[in-house]
PDB file of C-alpha atoms in Angstrom:
ATOM      1  CA  UNK L 971      12.129 -12.304   1.056  1.00 71.00           C
ATOM      2  CA  UNK L 972      11.492 -12.263  -2.658  1.00 81.00           C
ATOM      3  CA  UNK L 973       8.777 -14.695  -3.641  1.00 91.00           C
ATOM      4  CA  UNK L 974       9.733 -14.510  -7.423  1.00 94.00           C
ATOM      5  CA  UNK L 975      13.375 -14.688  -8.418  1.00 95.00           C
ATOM      6  CA  UNK L 976      15.242 -14.193 -11.617  1.00 95.00           C
ATOM      7  CA  UNK L 977      18.732 -15.301 -10.680  1.00 92.00           C
ATOM      8  CA  UNK L 978      20.300 -14.144 -13.856  1.00 94.00           C
ATOM      9  CA  UNK L 979      20.539 -10.476 -14.012  1.00 93.00           C
ATOM     10  CA  UNK L 980      21.750 -10.545 -17.655  1.00 96.00           C
ATOM     11  CA  UNK L 981      21.941 -12.811 -20.620  1.00 97.00           C
ATOM     12  CA  UNK L 982      23.795 -12.413 -23.982  1.00 98.00           C
ATOM     13  CA  UNK L 983      23.008 -14.598 -26.966  1.00 98.00           C
ATOM     14  CA  UNK L 984      23.735 -14.553 -30.727  1.00 98.00           C
ATOM     15  CA  UNK L 985      21.058 -13.475 -33.177  1.00 97.00           C
ATOM     16  CA  UNK L 986      19.206 -16.535 -34.454  1.00 97.00           C
ATOM     17  CA  UNK L 987      20.079 -18.638 -31.437  1.00 98.00           C
ATOM     18  CA  UNK L 988      17.569 -19.555 -28.534  1.00 98.00           C
ATOM     19  CA  UNK L 989      17.251 -17.342 -25.509  1.00 98.00           C
ATOM     20  CA  UNK L 990      16.312 -18.987 -22.288  1.00 98.00           C
ATOM     21  CA  UNK L 991      15.098 -16.847 -19.288  1.00 98.00           C
ATOM     22  CA  UNK L 992      14.493 -18.463 -16.048  1.00 98.00           C
ATOM     23  CA  UNK L 993      12.225 -17.613 -13.071  1.00 97.00           C
ATOM     24  CA  UNK L 994      11.685 -19.366  -9.672  1.00 97.00           C
ATOM     25  CA  UNK L 995       8.987 -18.815  -7.281  1.00 97.00           C
ATOM     26  CA  UNK L 996       8.421 -19.908  -3.601  1.00 96.00           C
ATOM     27  CA  UNK L 997       4.646 -19.178  -3.003  1.00 92.00           C
ATOM     28  CA  UNK L 998       2.621 -22.305  -3.881  1.00 93.00           C
ATOM     29  CA  UNK L 999      -0.458 -20.236  -3.990  1.00 91.00           C
ATOM     30  CA  UNK L1000       0.596 -18.522  -7.299  1.00 93.00           C
ATOM     31  CA  UNK L1001      -1.497 -19.807 -10.080  1.00 91.00           C
ATOM     32  CA  UNK L1002      -1.037 -17.468 -12.950  1.00 92.00           C
ATOM     33  CA  UNK L1003       2.333 -16.331 -14.376  1.00 94.00           C
ATOM     34  CA  UNK L1004       3.213 -13.645 -16.741  1.00 94.00           C
ATOM     35  CA  UNK L1005       6.205 -12.230 -18.668  1.00 96.00           C
ATOM     36  CA  UNK L1006       6.705  -8.698 -19.434  1.00 96.00           C
ATOM     37  CA  UNK L1007       9.304  -7.012 -21.695  1.00 97.00           C
ATOM     38  CA  UNK L1008      10.619  -3.624 -20.908  1.00 95.00           C
ATOM     39  CA  UNK L1009      12.585  -1.224 -23.158  1.00 95.00           C
ATOM     40  CA  UNK L1010      14.459   1.746 -21.486  1.00 90.00           C
ATOM     41  CA  UNK L1011      12.301   4.786 -20.678  1.00 88.00           C
ATOM     42  CA  UNK L1012       9.166   2.753 -21.441  1.00 92.00           C
ATOM     43  CA  UNK L1013       6.677   0.995 -19.348  1.00 94.00           C
ATOM     44  CA  UNK L1014       6.573  -2.867 -19.223  1.00 95.00           C
ATOM     45  CA  UNK L1015       4.526  -4.420 -21.953  1.00 95.00           C
ATOM     46  CA  UNK L1016       2.796  -7.811 -21.597  1.00 93.00           C
ATOM     47  CA  UNK L1017       4.448 -10.586 -23.636  1.00 96.00           C
ATOM     48  CA  UNK L1018       2.982 -13.975 -22.634  1.00 95.00           C
ATOM     49  CA  UNK L1019       1.327 -15.905 -19.779  1.00 93.00           C
ATOM     50  CA  UNK L1020       0.427 -19.253 -18.420  1.00 94.00           C
ATOM     51  CA  UNK L1021      -2.082 -20.587 -16.020  1.00 92.00           C
ATOM     52  CA  UNK L1022      -1.157 -23.186 -13.494  1.00 92.00           C
ATOM     53  CA  UNK L1023      -3.433 -25.709 -15.194  1.00 93.00           C
ATOM     54  CA  UNK L1024      -0.973 -25.780 -18.095  1.00 94.00           C
ATOM     55  CA  UNK L1025       2.616 -26.562 -18.513  1.00 95.00           C
ATOM     56  CA  UNK L1026       3.392 -24.804 -21.792  1.00 97.00           C
ATOM     57  CA  UNK L1027       1.959 -21.804 -23.774  1.00 97.00           C
ATOM     58  CA  UNK L1028       3.343 -20.771 -27.089  1.00 97.00           C
ATOM     59  CA  UNK L1029       2.883 -17.435 -28.995  1.00 96.00           C
ATOM     60  CA  UNK L1030       4.932 -17.200 -32.098  1.00 97.00           C
ATOM     61  CA  UNK L1031       8.662 -17.173 -31.136  1.00 98.00           C
ATOM     62  CA  UNK L1032       7.897 -17.069 -27.534  1.00 98.00           C
ATOM     63  CA  UNK L1033       7.123 -20.186 -25.441  1.00 98.00           C
ATOM     64  CA  UNK L1034       6.694 -20.354 -21.688  1.00 98.00           C
ATOM     65  CA  UNK L1035       7.131 -23.449 -19.764  1.00 98.00           C
ATOM     66  CA  UNK L1036       5.834 -24.163 -16.337  1.00 98.00           C
ATOM     67  CA  UNK L1037       7.162 -26.774 -13.822  1.00 97.00           C
ATOM     68  CA  UNK L1038       4.936 -26.591 -10.918  1.00 95.00           C
ATOM     69  CA  UNK L1039       6.688 -29.252  -8.795  1.00 96.00           C
ATOM     70  CA  UNK L1040       9.888 -27.383  -9.109  1.00 97.00           C
ATOM     71  CA  UNK L1041       8.173 -24.030  -8.844  1.00 97.00           C
ATOM     72  CA  UNK L1042      10.180 -22.902 -11.950  1.00 97.00           C
ATOM     73  CA  UNK L1043       9.044 -21.203 -15.139  1.00 97.00           C
ATOM     74  CA  UNK L1044      11.112 -20.399 -18.216  1.00 98.00           C
ATOM     75  CA  UNK L1045      10.635 -18.249 -21.297  1.00 98.00           C
ATOM     76  CA  UNK L1046      12.212 -19.496 -24.620  1.00 98.00           C
ATOM     77  CA  UNK L1047      12.720 -17.175 -27.567  1.00 98.00           C
ATOM     78  CA  UNK L1048      13.419 -18.735 -30.905  1.00 97.00           C
ATOM     79  CA  UNK L1049      15.064 -17.488 -33.004  1.00 98.00           C
ATOM     80  CA  UNK L1050      16.341 -14.395 -31.011  1.00 98.00           C
ATOM     81  CA  UNK L1051      16.442 -11.058 -32.756  1.00 97.00           C
ATOM     82  CA  UNK L1052      18.395  -7.952 -31.954  1.00 97.00           C
ATOM     83  CA  UNK L1053      14.833  -6.155 -31.303  1.00 96.00           C
ATOM     84  CA  UNK L1054      14.232  -8.704 -28.419  1.00 98.00           C
ATOM     85  CA  UNK L1055      17.173  -6.841 -26.505  1.00 98.00           C
ATOM     86  CA  UNK L1056      15.240  -5.626 -23.420  1.00 97.00           C
ATOM     87  CA  UNK L1057      14.625  -6.291 -19.812  1.00 96.00           C
ATOM     88  CA  UNK L1058      12.332  -9.248 -19.153  1.00 97.00           C
ATOM     89  CA  UNK L1059      10.444  -9.454 -15.946  1.00 96.00           C
ATOM     90  CA  UNK L1060       8.585 -12.596 -14.654  1.00 96.00           C
ATOM     91  CA  UNK L1061       5.429 -11.973 -12.544  1.00 94.00           C
ATOM     92  CA  UNK L1062       2.964 -14.082 -10.528  1.00 93.00           C
ATOM     93  CA  UNK L1063      -0.428 -13.806  -9.029  1.00 89.00           C
ATOM     94  CA  UNK L1064      -2.855 -15.658  -6.823  1.00 85.00           C
ATOM     95  CA  UNK L1065      -6.365 -15.933  -7.934  1.00 74.00           C
ATOM     96  CA  UNK L1066      -7.872 -14.446  -4.918  1.00 62.00           C
ATOM     97  CA  UNK L1067      -5.281 -11.835  -4.296  1.00 60.00           C
ATOM     98  CA  UNK L1068      -7.078  -9.001  -5.985  1.00 57.00           C
ATOM     99  CA  UNK L1069      -4.797  -6.854  -8.109  1.00 58.00           C
ATOM    100  CA  UNK L1070      -1.405  -7.939  -6.728  1.00 77.00           C
ATOM    101  CA  UNK L1071       1.162  -9.040  -9.073  1.00 86.00           C
ATOM    102  CA  UNK L1072       4.580 -10.036  -7.661  1.00 90.00           C
ATOM    103  CA  UNK L1073       7.534  -9.293  -9.891  1.00 92.00           C
ATOM    104  CA  UNK L1074      11.104 -10.801 -10.187  1.00 93.00           C
ATOM    105  CA  UNK L1075      14.057  -8.587 -10.365  1.00 92.00           C
ATOM    106  CA  UNK L1076      14.316  -8.812 -14.188  1.00 94.00           C
ATOM    107  CA  UNK L1077      16.901 -10.185 -16.654  1.00 96.00           C
ATOM    108  CA  UNK L1078      18.499  -7.964 -19.186  1.00 96.00           C
ATOM    109  CA  UNK L1079      18.700  -9.861 -22.564  1.00 98.00           C
ATOM    110  CA  UNK L1080      21.253  -8.649 -25.119  1.00 98.00           C
ATOM    111  CA  UNK L1081      20.915 -10.206 -28.647  1.00 98.00           C
ATOM    112  CA  UNK L1082      23.955  -9.597 -30.610  1.00 96.00           C
ATOM    113  CA  UNK L1083      23.777  -9.254 -34.470  1.00 93.00           C
TER     114      UNK L1083
ATOM    115  CA  UNK M  54      -6.902   5.093 -27.412  1.00 72.00           C
ATOM    116  CA  UNK M  55      -3.966   6.797 -25.419  1.00 81.00           C
ATOM    117  CA  UNK M  56      -3.809   3.678 -23.095  1.00 93.00           C
ATOM    118  CA  UNK M  57      -2.225   4.539 -19.793  1.00 96.00           C
ATOM    119  CA  UNK M  58      -0.725   8.079 -19.421  1.00 97.00           C
ATOM    120  CA  UNK M  59       1.414   9.518 -16.670  1.00 97.00           C
ATOM    121  CA  UNK M  60       2.705  12.915 -15.824  1.00 97.00           C
ATOM    122  CA  UNK M  61       5.139  14.197 -15.302  1.00 97.00           C
ATOM    123  CA  UNK M  62       7.942  12.184 -16.948  1.00 96.00           C
ATOM    124  CA  UNK M  63      10.621  13.438 -14.609  1.00 96.00           C
ATOM    125  CA  UNK M  64      10.468  15.286 -11.252  1.00 96.00           C
ATOM    126  CA  UNK M  65      13.110  16.324  -8.743  1.00 97.00           C
ATOM    127  CA  UNK M  66      11.989  17.078  -5.129  1.00 97.00           C
ATOM    128  CA  UNK M  67      13.655  18.316  -1.954  1.00 97.00           C
ATOM    129  CA  UNK M  68      13.166  16.141   1.162  1.00 98.00           C
ATOM    130  CA  UNK M  69       9.920  17.128   2.772  1.00 97.00           C
ATOM    131  CA  UNK M  70       8.234  18.454  -0.252  1.00 97.00           C
ATOM    132  CA  UNK M  71       4.947  17.006  -1.440  1.00 96.00           C
ATOM    133  CA  UNK M  72       3.752  16.228  -4.909  1.00 96.00           C
ATOM    134  CA  UNK M  73       1.141  14.191  -6.739  1.00 97.00           C
ATOM    135  CA  UNK M  74       1.960  11.823  -9.620  1.00 98.00           C
ATOM    136  CA  UNK M  75      -0.949  11.760 -12.174  1.00 98.00           C
ATOM    137  CA  UNK M  76      -2.238   8.661 -13.997  1.00 98.00           C
ATOM    138  CA  UNK M  77      -5.051   8.264 -16.262  1.00 98.00           C
ATOM    139  CA  UNK M  78      -6.434   5.520 -18.538  1.00 97.00           C
ATOM    140  CA  UNK M  79      -9.066   5.555 -21.345  1.00 96.00           C
ATOM    141  CA  UNK M  80      -9.756   1.779 -21.528  1.00 94.00           C
ATOM    142  CA  UNK M  81     -12.508   1.803 -18.965  1.00 94.00           C
ATOM    143  CA  UNK M  82     -10.504  -0.633 -16.866  1.00 94.00           C
ATOM    144  CA  UNK M  83     -11.760  -1.185 -13.289  1.00 93.00           C
ATOM    145  CA  UNK M  84      -8.492  -2.014 -11.821  1.00 93.00           C
ATOM    146  CA  UNK M  85      -5.587   0.536 -11.363  1.00 95.00           C
ATOM    147  CA  UNK M  86      -2.206   0.106  -9.610  1.00 95.00           C
ATOM    148  CA  UNK M  87       0.919   1.993  -8.685  1.00 97.00           C
ATOM    149  CA  UNK M  88       4.325   0.269  -8.723  1.00 96.00           C
ATOM    150  CA  UNK M  89       7.787   1.502  -7.973  1.00 97.00           C
ATOM    151  CA  UNK M  90      10.757   0.019  -9.750  1.00 95.00           C
ATOM    152  CA  UNK M  91      14.153  -0.089  -8.043  1.00 91.00           C
ATOM    153  CA  UNK M  92      17.445  -1.678  -9.341  1.00 81.00           C
ATOM    154  CA  UNK M  93      17.375  -5.415  -8.887  1.00 74.00           C
ATOM    155  CA  UNK M  94      14.072  -5.394  -7.074  1.00 79.00           C
ATOM    156  CA  UNK M  95      11.670  -5.717 -10.030  1.00 86.00           C
ATOM    157  CA  UNK M  96       8.350  -3.704  -9.593  1.00 92.00           C
ATOM    158  CA  UNK M  97       6.814  -3.572  -6.246  1.00 93.00           C
ATOM    159  CA  UNK M  98       3.052  -2.746  -5.649  1.00 93.00           C
ATOM    160  CA  UNK M  99       2.543   0.388  -3.728  1.00 95.00           C
ATOM    161  CA  UNK M 100      -1.447   0.809  -3.716  1.00 95.00           C
ATOM    162  CA  UNK M 101      -4.183  -0.461  -6.010  1.00 93.00           C
ATOM    163  CA  UNK M 102      -7.902   0.108  -6.671  1.00 94.00           C
ATOM    164  CA  UNK M 103     -10.632  -2.161  -7.911  1.00 91.00           C
ATOM    165  CA  UNK M 104     -13.015   0.616  -8.804  1.00 92.00           C
ATOM    166  CA  UNK M 105     -14.006   4.105  -8.151  1.00 93.00           C
ATOM    167  CA  UNK M 106     -14.032   4.783  -4.430  1.00 94.00           C
ATOM    168  CA  UNK M 107     -12.102   1.648  -3.477  1.00 94.00           C
ATOM    169  CA  UNK M 108      -8.381   1.456  -2.681  1.00 95.00           C
ATOM    170  CA  UNK M 109      -6.109  -0.827  -0.855  1.00 93.00           C
ATOM    171  CA  UNK M 110      -2.563  -1.221   0.128  1.00 93.00           C
ATOM    172  CA  UNK M 111       0.055  -3.144  -1.737  1.00 90.00           C
ATOM    173  CA  UNK M 112       3.480  -4.389  -0.644  1.00 89.00           C
ATOM    174  CA  UNK M 113       5.118  -1.026  -0.025  1.00 94.00           C
ATOM    175  CA  UNK M 114       2.465   1.599   0.815  1.00 96.00           C
ATOM    176  CA  UNK M 115       4.226   3.623   3.519  1.00 96.00           C
ATOM    177  CA  UNK M 116       4.758   7.322   2.538  1.00 96.00           C
ATOM    178  CA  UNK M 117       2.038   7.238  -0.333  1.00 97.00           C
ATOM    179  CA  UNK M 118      -1.615   8.065  -0.481  1.00 97.00           C
ATOM    180  CA  UNK M 119      -4.026   7.330  -3.237  1.00 97.00           C
ATOM    181  CA  UNK M 120      -7.747   8.074  -4.179  1.00 96.00           C
ATOM    182  CA  UNK M 121     -10.039   7.009  -6.931  1.00 97.00           C
ATOM    183  CA  UNK M 122     -12.748   9.378  -7.502  1.00 96.00           C
ATOM    184  CA  UNK M 123     -13.317   8.354 -11.151  1.00 96.00           C
ATOM    185  CA  UNK M 124     -12.787   5.263 -13.138  1.00 96.00           C
ATOM    186  CA  UNK M 125     -10.184   7.057 -15.392  1.00 97.00           C
ATOM    187  CA  UNK M 126      -7.818   8.670 -12.850  1.00 97.00           C
ATOM    188  CA  UNK M 127      -5.623   7.296 -10.079  1.00 98.00           C
ATOM    189  CA  UNK M 128      -3.302   9.937  -8.606  1.00 98.00           C
ATOM    190  CA  UNK M 129      -0.380   8.958  -6.172  1.00 98.00           C
ATOM    191  CA  UNK M 130       0.450  11.553  -3.500  1.00 98.00           C
ATOM    192  CA  UNK M 131       3.682  11.837  -1.763  1.00 96.00           C
ATOM    193  CA  UNK M 132       2.990  13.956   1.403  1.00 92.00           C
ATOM    194  CA  UNK M 133       6.545  14.423   2.718  1.00 96.00           C
ATOM    195  CA  UNK M 134       9.146  13.116   0.140  1.00 97.00           C
ATOM    196  CA  UNK M 135      12.141  11.209   1.427  1.00 97.00           C
ATOM    197  CA  UNK M 136      15.348  10.092  -0.398  1.00 96.00           C
ATOM    198  CA  UNK M 137      14.170   6.497  -0.156  1.00 96.00           C
ATOM    199  CA  UNK M 138      11.357   7.406  -2.502  1.00 97.00           C
ATOM    200  CA  UNK M 139      13.753   8.084  -5.316  1.00 97.00           C
ATOM    201  CA  UNK M 140      12.496   5.523  -7.864  1.00 97.00           C
ATOM    202  CA  UNK M 141      10.767   4.986 -11.082  1.00 97.00           C
ATOM    203  CA  UNK M 142       7.004   4.924 -10.698  1.00 98.00           C
ATOM    204  CA  UNK M 143       4.646   2.979 -12.988  1.00 97.00           C
ATOM    205  CA  UNK M 144       0.941   3.206 -13.169  1.00 97.00           C
ATOM    206  CA  UNK M 145      -1.033   0.122 -14.608  1.00 95.00           C
ATOM    207  CA  UNK M 146      -4.589  -0.796 -15.232  1.00 94.00           C
ATOM    208  CA  UNK M 147      -6.525  -3.970 -16.253  1.00 90.00           C
ATOM    209  CA  UNK M 148      -9.963  -5.131 -16.871  1.00 88.00           C
ATOM    210  CA  UNK M 149     -11.738  -6.994 -13.983  1.00 83.00           C
ATOM    211  CA  UNK M 150     -11.476 -10.586 -14.512  1.00 77.00           C
ATOM    212  CA  UNK M 151      -8.319 -10.236 -16.734  1.00 77.00           C
ATOM    213  CA  UNK M 152      -4.726 -10.872 -15.863  1.00 75.00           C
ATOM    214  CA  UNK M 153      -2.956  -8.644 -18.303  1.00 83.00           C
ATOM    215  CA  UNK M 154      -1.847  -5.244 -16.886  1.00 88.00           C
ATOM    216  CA  UNK M 155      -1.207  -2.312 -19.146  1.00 92.00           C
ATOM    217  CA  UNK M 156       1.570  -0.032 -18.022  1.00 95.00           C
ATOM    218  CA  UNK M 157       2.212   3.732 -18.349  1.00 96.00           C
ATOM    219  CA  UNK M 158       5.537   5.004 -19.458  1.00 96.00           C
ATOM    220  CA  UNK M 159       6.663   5.735 -15.971  1.00 96.00           C
ATOM    221  CA  UNK M 160       7.724   8.834 -13.852  1.00 97.00           C
ATOM    222  CA  UNK M 161      11.260   9.084 -12.717  1.00 96.00           C
ATOM    223  CA  UNK M 162      11.415  10.745  -9.333  1.00 97.00           C
ATOM    224  CA  UNK M 163      14.571  11.945  -7.598  1.00 97.00           C
ATOM    225  CA  UNK M 164      14.400  13.228  -3.920  1.00 97.00           C
ATOM    226  CA  UNK M 165      17.435  15.166  -2.760  1.00 96.00           C
TER     227      UNK M 165
END
């Protein structure tokens, strides 16, 4: 049973518009959440993270929102650029779970010029 | 800094063969991990290490062995490859106390 789910396998948006990627989790012990971006033939690269004590974290064009009661987080990219086209993975960890990150299945974002 | 490096980039094995995927990092990170990525499944943790001489199992450890004799290196061994191990393998490292993991470029393994 997947503890972290990204229900949209793909998303297509126009350049300049907002991209919203969603992620749901079931494990209430998760207390730290991360988003990774992955280009083809490369390893994932860290994008942005949020602790469960916050409900929002912003870094330039990227904002992550956390709704703990709904066990839901989302990544907003504004404005979207063609270079943002990649697969985005949501990941979660428990404070006392050592080195374990639990990943969602990923969402492929395509930003059209 | 080279970051996290992995060799080889591609490998084809026959069922039953053994091989070692290499991983090295030059950031002096205490924690290292191996993940496999399968379509629609995200990345799943195979084994991890919190320091030299210490390893532990992740979510999908069966069929894989690891060892951590130095801080820099964390090889992953397949003792008897099976078609179910066809996947892309990623090694990652992070500082103790940090949450951000740094990933290598991956090894694409095909077992026929």
